[in-house]
Amino acid sequence: MKAQRMIVQKILDRNRGRIVALSSDTGMPKLIATMADEDIGAIMLTDQAGRLAGIISERDLIQSLARNGAIMLDNTVQELMTNVIACRPEDGIEIALGLMSAHQIRHLPVVDDGRVLGLVSVRDILDFQQEMLIADIDRRKQEADELRQAYERLEKQILQRTTDLQQALTDAETASRSKSDFLANVSHELRTPLNAVIGFSEIISSDVLGPAENLKYQEYAKDITSAARLLLSLINDILDLSKIESG
């Protein structure tokens, strides 16, 4: 996630667009009272057309008091205000700080097409930067937490799939053993009677117990022996295939 660009407008939004301004022909006592009532360190001054004419800060008041004493209270603010040095709302905070540093001021008016939008101070900028830094730290922490949670979920999924595969392998091995056991039992059950059939049919066809009264018996006995041997061969082939599959 890309960090947001810090611009002056965001500070104005943070300060809720608060604007405190007086006419440039205002008396000094009223200006001082307004700054005290509003609890601000600087105040903007406008001309008769409402355009920004200058600014007076606490430092300006203190320096004038040091030079002129109480006489300063008889002057108008126009005699004390400084030239207009302003920035635009779309300017980056680095531009505002650069203007403050270059002109050694702590307060900077924000003007858009001749219209006064507000006033930002060094303290406003530092507070805003601190808030943005904290927000960025919180965002990165949240991203790290989300990444950790995603890793844990993936790890659980891998573990579950590994368990499922192991279970599937176990089931397959069990099924293979069951098949082998079944075929072994079936082969035993089939081989025993087949061997008996083959043995007795060979006895009959060989006249071991004497000649048969009907020669057809010998022919039938040979057919029985041949068919039994073929069936036994098929059973042996099936068992051999089963052994190969089971490894």
XYZ file of N, CA and C in Angstrom, residues 15-169:
465
model
N -7.507 20.843 10.876
C -7.865 22.001 11.714
C -9.289 22.480 11.471
N -9.998 21.721 10.618
C -11.408 22.012 10.309
C -11.592 23.394 9.673
N -10.592 23.821 8.891
C -10.722 25.051 8.119
C -10.932 26.312 8.937
N -10.402 26.329 10.138
C -10.584 27.490 11.015
C -9.822 28.701 10.490
N -10.521 29.819 10.299
C -9.902 31.052 9.789
C -10.179 32.192 10.765
N -9.107 32.814 11.244
C -9.231 34.000 12.111
C -8.482 35.129 11.419
N -9.208 36.184 11.060
C -8.594 37.306 10.349
C -9.233 38.617 10.803
N -8.455 39.689 10.694
C -8.932 41.033 11.029
C -8.603 41.977 9.885
N -9.292 43.094 9.872
C -8.989 44.118 8.873
C -7.649 44.775 9.198
N -6.958 45.194 8.164
C -5.630 45.781 8.349
C -5.676 47.147 9.051
N -6.850 47.733 9.193
C -6.937 49.007 9.919
C -7.415 48.814 11.351
N -7.381 47.568 11.815
C -7.789 47.261 13.193
C -6.775 47.853 14.177
N -7.253 48.274 15.331
C -6.366 48.788 16.362
C -5.613 47.660 17.049
N -4.477 48.023 17.632
C -3.627 47.029 18.272
C -4.308 46.356 19.466
N -5.032 47.071 20.335
C -5.673 46.410 21.472
C -6.651 45.317 21.041
N -7.433 45.591 19.994
C -8.381 44.587 19.519
C -7.655 43.365 18.977
N -6.548 43.584 18.268
C -5.788 42.453 17.719
C -5.263 41.574 18.846
N -4.687 42.214 19.882
C -4.130 41.441 21.000
C -5.240 40.677 21.712
N -6.391 41.326 21.913
C -7.513 40.676 22.590
C -8.018 39.484 21.774
N -8.093 39.645 20.456
C -8.565 38.555 19.580
C -7.617 37.362 19.638
N -6.309 37.650 19.596
C -5.342 36.552 19.655
C -5.437 35.819 20.980
N -5.674 36.564 22.067
C -5.801 35.938 23.389
C -7.081 35.113 23.475
N -8.184 35.669 22.979
C -9.468 34.963 23.043
C -9.446 33.694 22.184
N -8.827 33.759 21.008
C -8.788 32.614 20.084
C -7.644 31.651 20.405
N -6.753 32.079 21.323
C -5.607 31.260 21.715
C -4.780 30.867 20.488
N -4.380 31.880 19.718
C -3.595 31.641 18.511
C -2.302 32.441 18.592
N -1.295 31.991 17.842
C 0.011 32.637 17.877
C 0.234 33.614 16.754
N -0.714 33.684 15.829
C -0.594 34.627 14.719
C -1.981 34.884 14.165
N -2.147 36.017 13.486
C -3.447 36.357 12.927
C -3.249 37.005 11.560
N -4.142 36.675 10.633
C -4.046 37.218 9.275
C -4.820 38.536 9.189
N -4.340 39.408 8.307
C -4.934 40.729 8.118
C -5.363 40.877 6.659
N -6.553 41.418 6.447
C -7.081 41.564 5.093
C -7.321 43.032 4.767
N -7.303 43.353 3.451
C -7.589 44.723 3.038
C -9.097 44.902 2.887
N -9.504 46.049 2.363
C -10.930 46.344 2.246
C -11.635 45.401 1.274
N -10.896 44.842 0.332
C -11.477 43.903 -0.626
C -11.512 42.479 -0.087
N -11.000 42.286 1.111
C -10.992 40.947 1.698
C -9.813 40.106 1.295
N -8.863 40.708 0.587
C -7.665 39.967 0.188
C -6.628 39.996 1.305
N -5.815 38.976 1.347
C -4.790 38.892 2.373
C -3.783 40.035 2.195
N -3.587 40.797 3.254
C -2.672 41.941 3.188
C -1.405 41.710 3.981
N -1.458 40.879 5.020
C -0.283 40.636 5.830
C -0.609 39.728 6.993
N 0.316 39.579 7.892
C 0.156 38.702 9.048
C 0.942 39.279 10.211
N 0.429 39.106 11.419
C 1.134 39.522 12.633
C 1.191 38.321 13.566
N 2.379 38.059 14.112
C 2.562 36.937 15.028
C 2.892 37.461 16.424
N 2.904 36.564 17.402
C 3.281 36.920 18.768
C 4.683 37.524 18.799
N 5.576 36.971 17.965
C 6.953 37.467 17.932
C 6.991 38.922 17.471
N 6.149 39.252 16.474
C 6.086 40.643 16.001
C 5.642 41.580 17.121
N 4.659 41.141 17.905
C 4.153 41.973 19.008
C 5.231 42.178 20.075
N 5.941 41.099 20.408
C 6.969 41.187 21.447
C 8.108 42.107 21.003
N 8.541 41.964 19.749
C 9.621 42.815 19.245
C 9.207 44.280 19.214
N 7.937 44.562 18.812
C 7.456 45.953 18.785
C 7.353 46.525 20.197
N 6.913 45.689 21.128
C 6.816 46.141 22.515
C 8.197 46.449 23.074
N 9.174 45.634 22.714
C 10.539 45.855 23.199
C 11.110 47.156 22.637
N 10.768 47.457 21.400
C 11.310 48.672 20.776
C 10.558 49.933 21.199
N 9.223 49.852 21.247
C 8.400 51.059 21.423
C 7.695 51.165 22.768
N 7.693 50.088 23.516
C 6.992 50.124 24.791
C 5.482 50.205 24.589
N 4.790 50.813 25.545
C 3.328 50.861 25.506
C 2.795 51.713 24.371
N 3.653 52.520 23.747
C 3.215 53.371 22.642
C 2.667 52.529 21.492
N 3.153 51.309 21.363
C 2.717 50.441 20.276
C 1.212 50.224 20.266
N 0.583 50.327 21.430
C -0.860 50.103 21.519
C -1.650 51.185 20.783
N -1.005 52.338 20.501
C -1.692 53.413 19.796
C -1.616 53.256 18.286
N -0.824 52.303 17.838
C -0.653 52.101 16.399
C -1.722 51.165 15.838
N -1.866 51.211 14.522
C -2.732 50.240 13.850
C -1.888 49.016 13.491
N -2.571 47.919 13.255
C -1.851 46.675 12.941
C -1.140 46.783 11.601
N -1.629 47.715 10.735
C -1.026 47.861 9.423
C 0.434 48.280 9.515
N 0.766 49.015 10.569
C 2.131 49.502 10.737
C 3.079 48.393 11.182
N 2.506 47.293 11.673
C 3.342 46.225 12.236
C 3.346 44.955 11.390
N 2.330 44.796 10.564
C 2.187 43.514 9.854
C 3.340 43.298 8.866
N 3.646 42.055 8.643
C 4.726 41.664 7.724
C 4.158 41.381 6.345
N 5.044 41.341 5.359
C 4.614 41.057 3.986
C 4.007 39.657 3.871
N 3.192 39.502 2.847
C 2.501 38.219 2.646
C 3.453 37.174 2.071
N 3.628 36.115 2.789
C 4.341 34.926 2.304
C 3.370 33.769 2.510
N 2.913 33.182 1.450
C 1.843 32.186 1.553
C 2.158 30.954 0.712
N 1.405 29.907 0.958
C 1.504 28.680 0.161
C 0.112 28.321 -0.361
N 0.059 27.308 -1.203
C -1.207 26.861 -1.770
C -1.638 25.564 -1.080
N -2.927 25.254 -1.113
C -3.406 24.032 -0.421
C -2.841 22.750 -1.011
N -2.502 22.770 -2.316
C -1.979 21.548 -2.932
C -0.475 21.394 -2.763
N 0.174 22.397 -2.150
C 1.619 22.295 -1.915
C 1.920 21.194 -0.896
N 3.061 20.560 -1.091
C 3.495 19.569 -0.124
C 3.983 20.223 1.160
N 3.977 19.459 2.222
C 4.420 19.994 3.502
C 5.881 20.440 3.444
N 6.667 19.778 2.626
C 8.083 20.157 2.520
C 8.218 21.563 1.935
N 7.291 21.942 1.063
C 7.333 23.303 0.500
C 7.000 24.325 1.582
N 5.967 24.024 2.379
C 5.579 24.938 3.460
C 6.719 25.109 4.457
N 7.343 23.992 4.841
C 8.463 24.079 5.777
C 9.637 24.841 5.164
N 9.836 24.689 3.847
C 10.916 25.409 3.181
C 10.694 26.918 3.210
N 9.447 27.333 3.005
C 9.132 28.765 3.073
C 9.332 29.307 4.482
N 8.898 28.544 5.465
C 9.061 28.972 6.857
C 10.530 29.113 7.217
N 11.319 28.159 6.786
C 12.747 28.189 7.099
C 13.445 29.342 6.388
N 13.106 29.537 5.112
C 13.776 30.581 4.326
C 13.470 31.978 4.855
N 12.243 32.184 5.348
C 11.836 33.518 5.808
C 11.799 33.625 7.335
N 12.224 32.544 8.004
C 12.288 32.530 9.469
C 10.941 32.931 10.095
N 9.911 32.252 9.657
C 8.568 32.486 10.198
C 8.012 31.165 10.706
N 7.051 31.247 11.614
C 6.450 30.040 12.196
C 5.016 29.829 11.752
N 4.430 30.829 11.072
C 3.048 30.740 10.608
C 2.991 31.080 9.129
N 2.165 30.323 8.395
C 2.118 30.505 6.949
C 0.661 30.471 6.472
N 0.181 31.579 5.858
C -1.175 31.587 5.315
C -1.293 30.640 4.124
N -2.488 30.110 3.939
C -2.771 29.238 2.798
C -3.783 29.964 1.920
N -3.393 30.208 0.672
C -4.211 31.011 -0.232
C -4.458 30.226 -1.519
N -5.698 30.340 -2.016
C -6.043 29.689 -3.273
C -6.756 30.702 -4.163
N -6.082 31.104 -5.245
C -6.646 32.064 -6.180
C -7.099 33.339 -5.463
N -6.263 33.829 -4.563
C -6.541 35.062 -3.839
C -7.458 34.893 -2.642
N -7.996 33.710 -2.455
C -8.921 33.469 -1.344
C -8.169 32.828 -0.183
N -8.340 33.396 1.021
C -7.660 32.868 2.204
C -8.396 31.623 2.701
N -7.663 30.525 2.813
C -8.257 29.262 3.268
C -7.933 28.951 4.717
N -6.850 29.507 5.231
C -6.478 29.219 6.605
C -5.035 29.569 6.876
N -4.586 29.148 8.033
C -3.234 29.433 8.492
C -2.648 28.174 9.102
N -1.429 27.838 8.702
C -0.761 26.667 9.282
C 0.495 27.122 10.002
N 0.807 26.432 11.078
C 1.996 26.755 11.872
C 2.971 25.586 11.839
N 4.167 25.854 12.312
C 5.155 24.786 12.424
C 4.610 23.671 13.318
N 3.943 24.054 14.392
C 3.384 23.063 15.315
C 2.324 22.218 14.607
N 1.500 22.868 13.776
C 0.494 22.109 13.020
C 1.152 21.048 12.145
N 2.213 21.456 11.465
C 2.897 20.534 10.558
C 3.542 19.388 11.329
N 4.211 19.704 12.446
C 4.878 18.663 13.236
C 3.854 17.686 13.819
N 2.738 18.222 14.321
C 1.684 17.357 14.871
C 1.118 16.456 13.782
N 0.900 17.028 12.605
C 0.355 16.249 11.494
C 1.325 15.157 11.058
N 2.604 15.510 10.970
C 3.607 14.510 10.604
C 3.671 13.385 11.621
N 3.541 13.755 12.905
C 3.552 12.731 13.946
C 2.341 11.799 13.806
N 1.187 12.383 13.544
C -0.015 11.566 13.366
C 0.126 10.641 12.161
N 0.672 11.186 11.068
C 0.861 10.375 9.869
C 1.855 9.249 10.124
N 2.908 9.549 10.893
C 3.905 8.529 11.214
C 3.291 7.417 12.051
N 2.509 7.813 13.055
C 1.838 6.817 13.899
C 0.867 5.976 13.067
N 0.124 6.658 12.166
C -0.818 5.939 11.301
C -0.080 4.959 10.390
N 1.097 5.390 9.896
C 1.884 4.515 9.016
C 2.412 3.310 9.785
N 2.835 3.545 11.021
C 3.312 2.435 11.860
C 2.172 1.455 12.127
N 1.001 2.006 12.451
C -0.167 1.149 12.702
C -0.536 0.357 11.450
N -0.452 1.038 10.278
C -0.785 0.353 9.028
C 0.193 -0.785 8.749
N 1.476 -0.497 8.956
C 2.477 -1.544 8.717
C 2.321 -2.700 9.708
N 1.963 -2.366 10.951
C 1.731 -3.411 11.943
C 0.541 -4.268 11.543
N -0.515 -3.611 11.045
C -1.695 -4.348 10.611
C -1.354 -5.255 9.422
N -0.576 -4.726 8.483
C -0.162 -5.533 7.336
C 0.666 -6.737 7.790
N 1.544 -6.501 8.770
C 2.370 -7.600 9.291
C 1.492 -8.651 9.971
N 0.479 -8.190 10.729
C -0.442 -9.119 11.386
C -1.232 -9.921 10.354
N -1.693 -9.234 9.301
C -2.445 -9.924 8.255
C -1.570 -10.931 7.533
N -0.302 -10.562 7.310
C 0.627 -11.488 6.657
C 0.892 -12.703 7.543
N 1.050 -12.450 8.858
C 1.280 -13.563 9.784
C 0.060 -14.487 9.827
N -1.129 -13.906 9.860
C -2.344 -14.709 9.889
C -2.495 -15.526 8.605
N -2.152 -14.890 7.456
C -2.227 -15.614 6.187
C -1.232 -16.781 6.172
N -0.041 -16.539 6.735
C 0.974 -17.604 6.804
C 0.484 -18.746 7.695
N -0.127 -18.398 8.830
C -0.632 -19.429 9.734
C -1.743 -20.241 9.076
N -2.627 -19.537 8.327
C -3.693 -20.265 7.629
C -3.115 -21.208 6.575
N -2.108 -20.714 5.835
C -1.473 -21.553 4.820
C -0.778 -22.747 5.455
N -0.129 -22.490 6.589
C 0.565 -23.578 7.287
C -0.428 -24.651 7.743
N -1.592 -24.211 8.241
C -2.622 -25.157 8.674
C -3.162 -25.948 7.483
N -3.340 -25.242 6.345
C -3.840 -25.933 5.158
C -2.850 -26.983 4.675
N -1.549 -26.615 4.690
C -0.525 -27.577 4.268
C -0.498 -28.778 5.207
N -0.602 -28.498 6.528
C -0.606 -29.586 7.503
C -1.814 -30.486 7.307
N -2.987 -29.873 7.042
C -4.193 -30.664 6.845
C -4.091 -31.514 5.584
N -3.546 -30.908 4.507
C -3.397 -31.669 3.263
C -2.386 -32.790 3.423
N -1.312 -32.521 4.175
C -0.328 -33.575 4.433
C -0.958 -34.721 5.202
N -1.770 -34.362 6.212
C -2.472 -35.384 6.992
C -3.428 -36.185 6.113
N -4.154 -35.463 5.236
C -5.096 -36.146 4.338
C -4.358 -37.085 3.393
N -3.200 -36.625 2.872
C -2.425 -37.473 1.960
C -1.883 -38.711 2.682
N -1.409 -38.501 3.924
C -0.916 -39.639 4.698
C -2.033 -40.638 4.972
N -3.224 -40.110 5.284
C -4.363 -40.990 5.532
C -4.768 -41.731 4.261
N -4.741 -40.987 3.124
C -5.083 -41.620 1.848
C -4.084 -42.724 1.507
N -2.790 -42.459 1.776
C -1.761 -43.469 1.519
C -1.957 -44.691 2.413
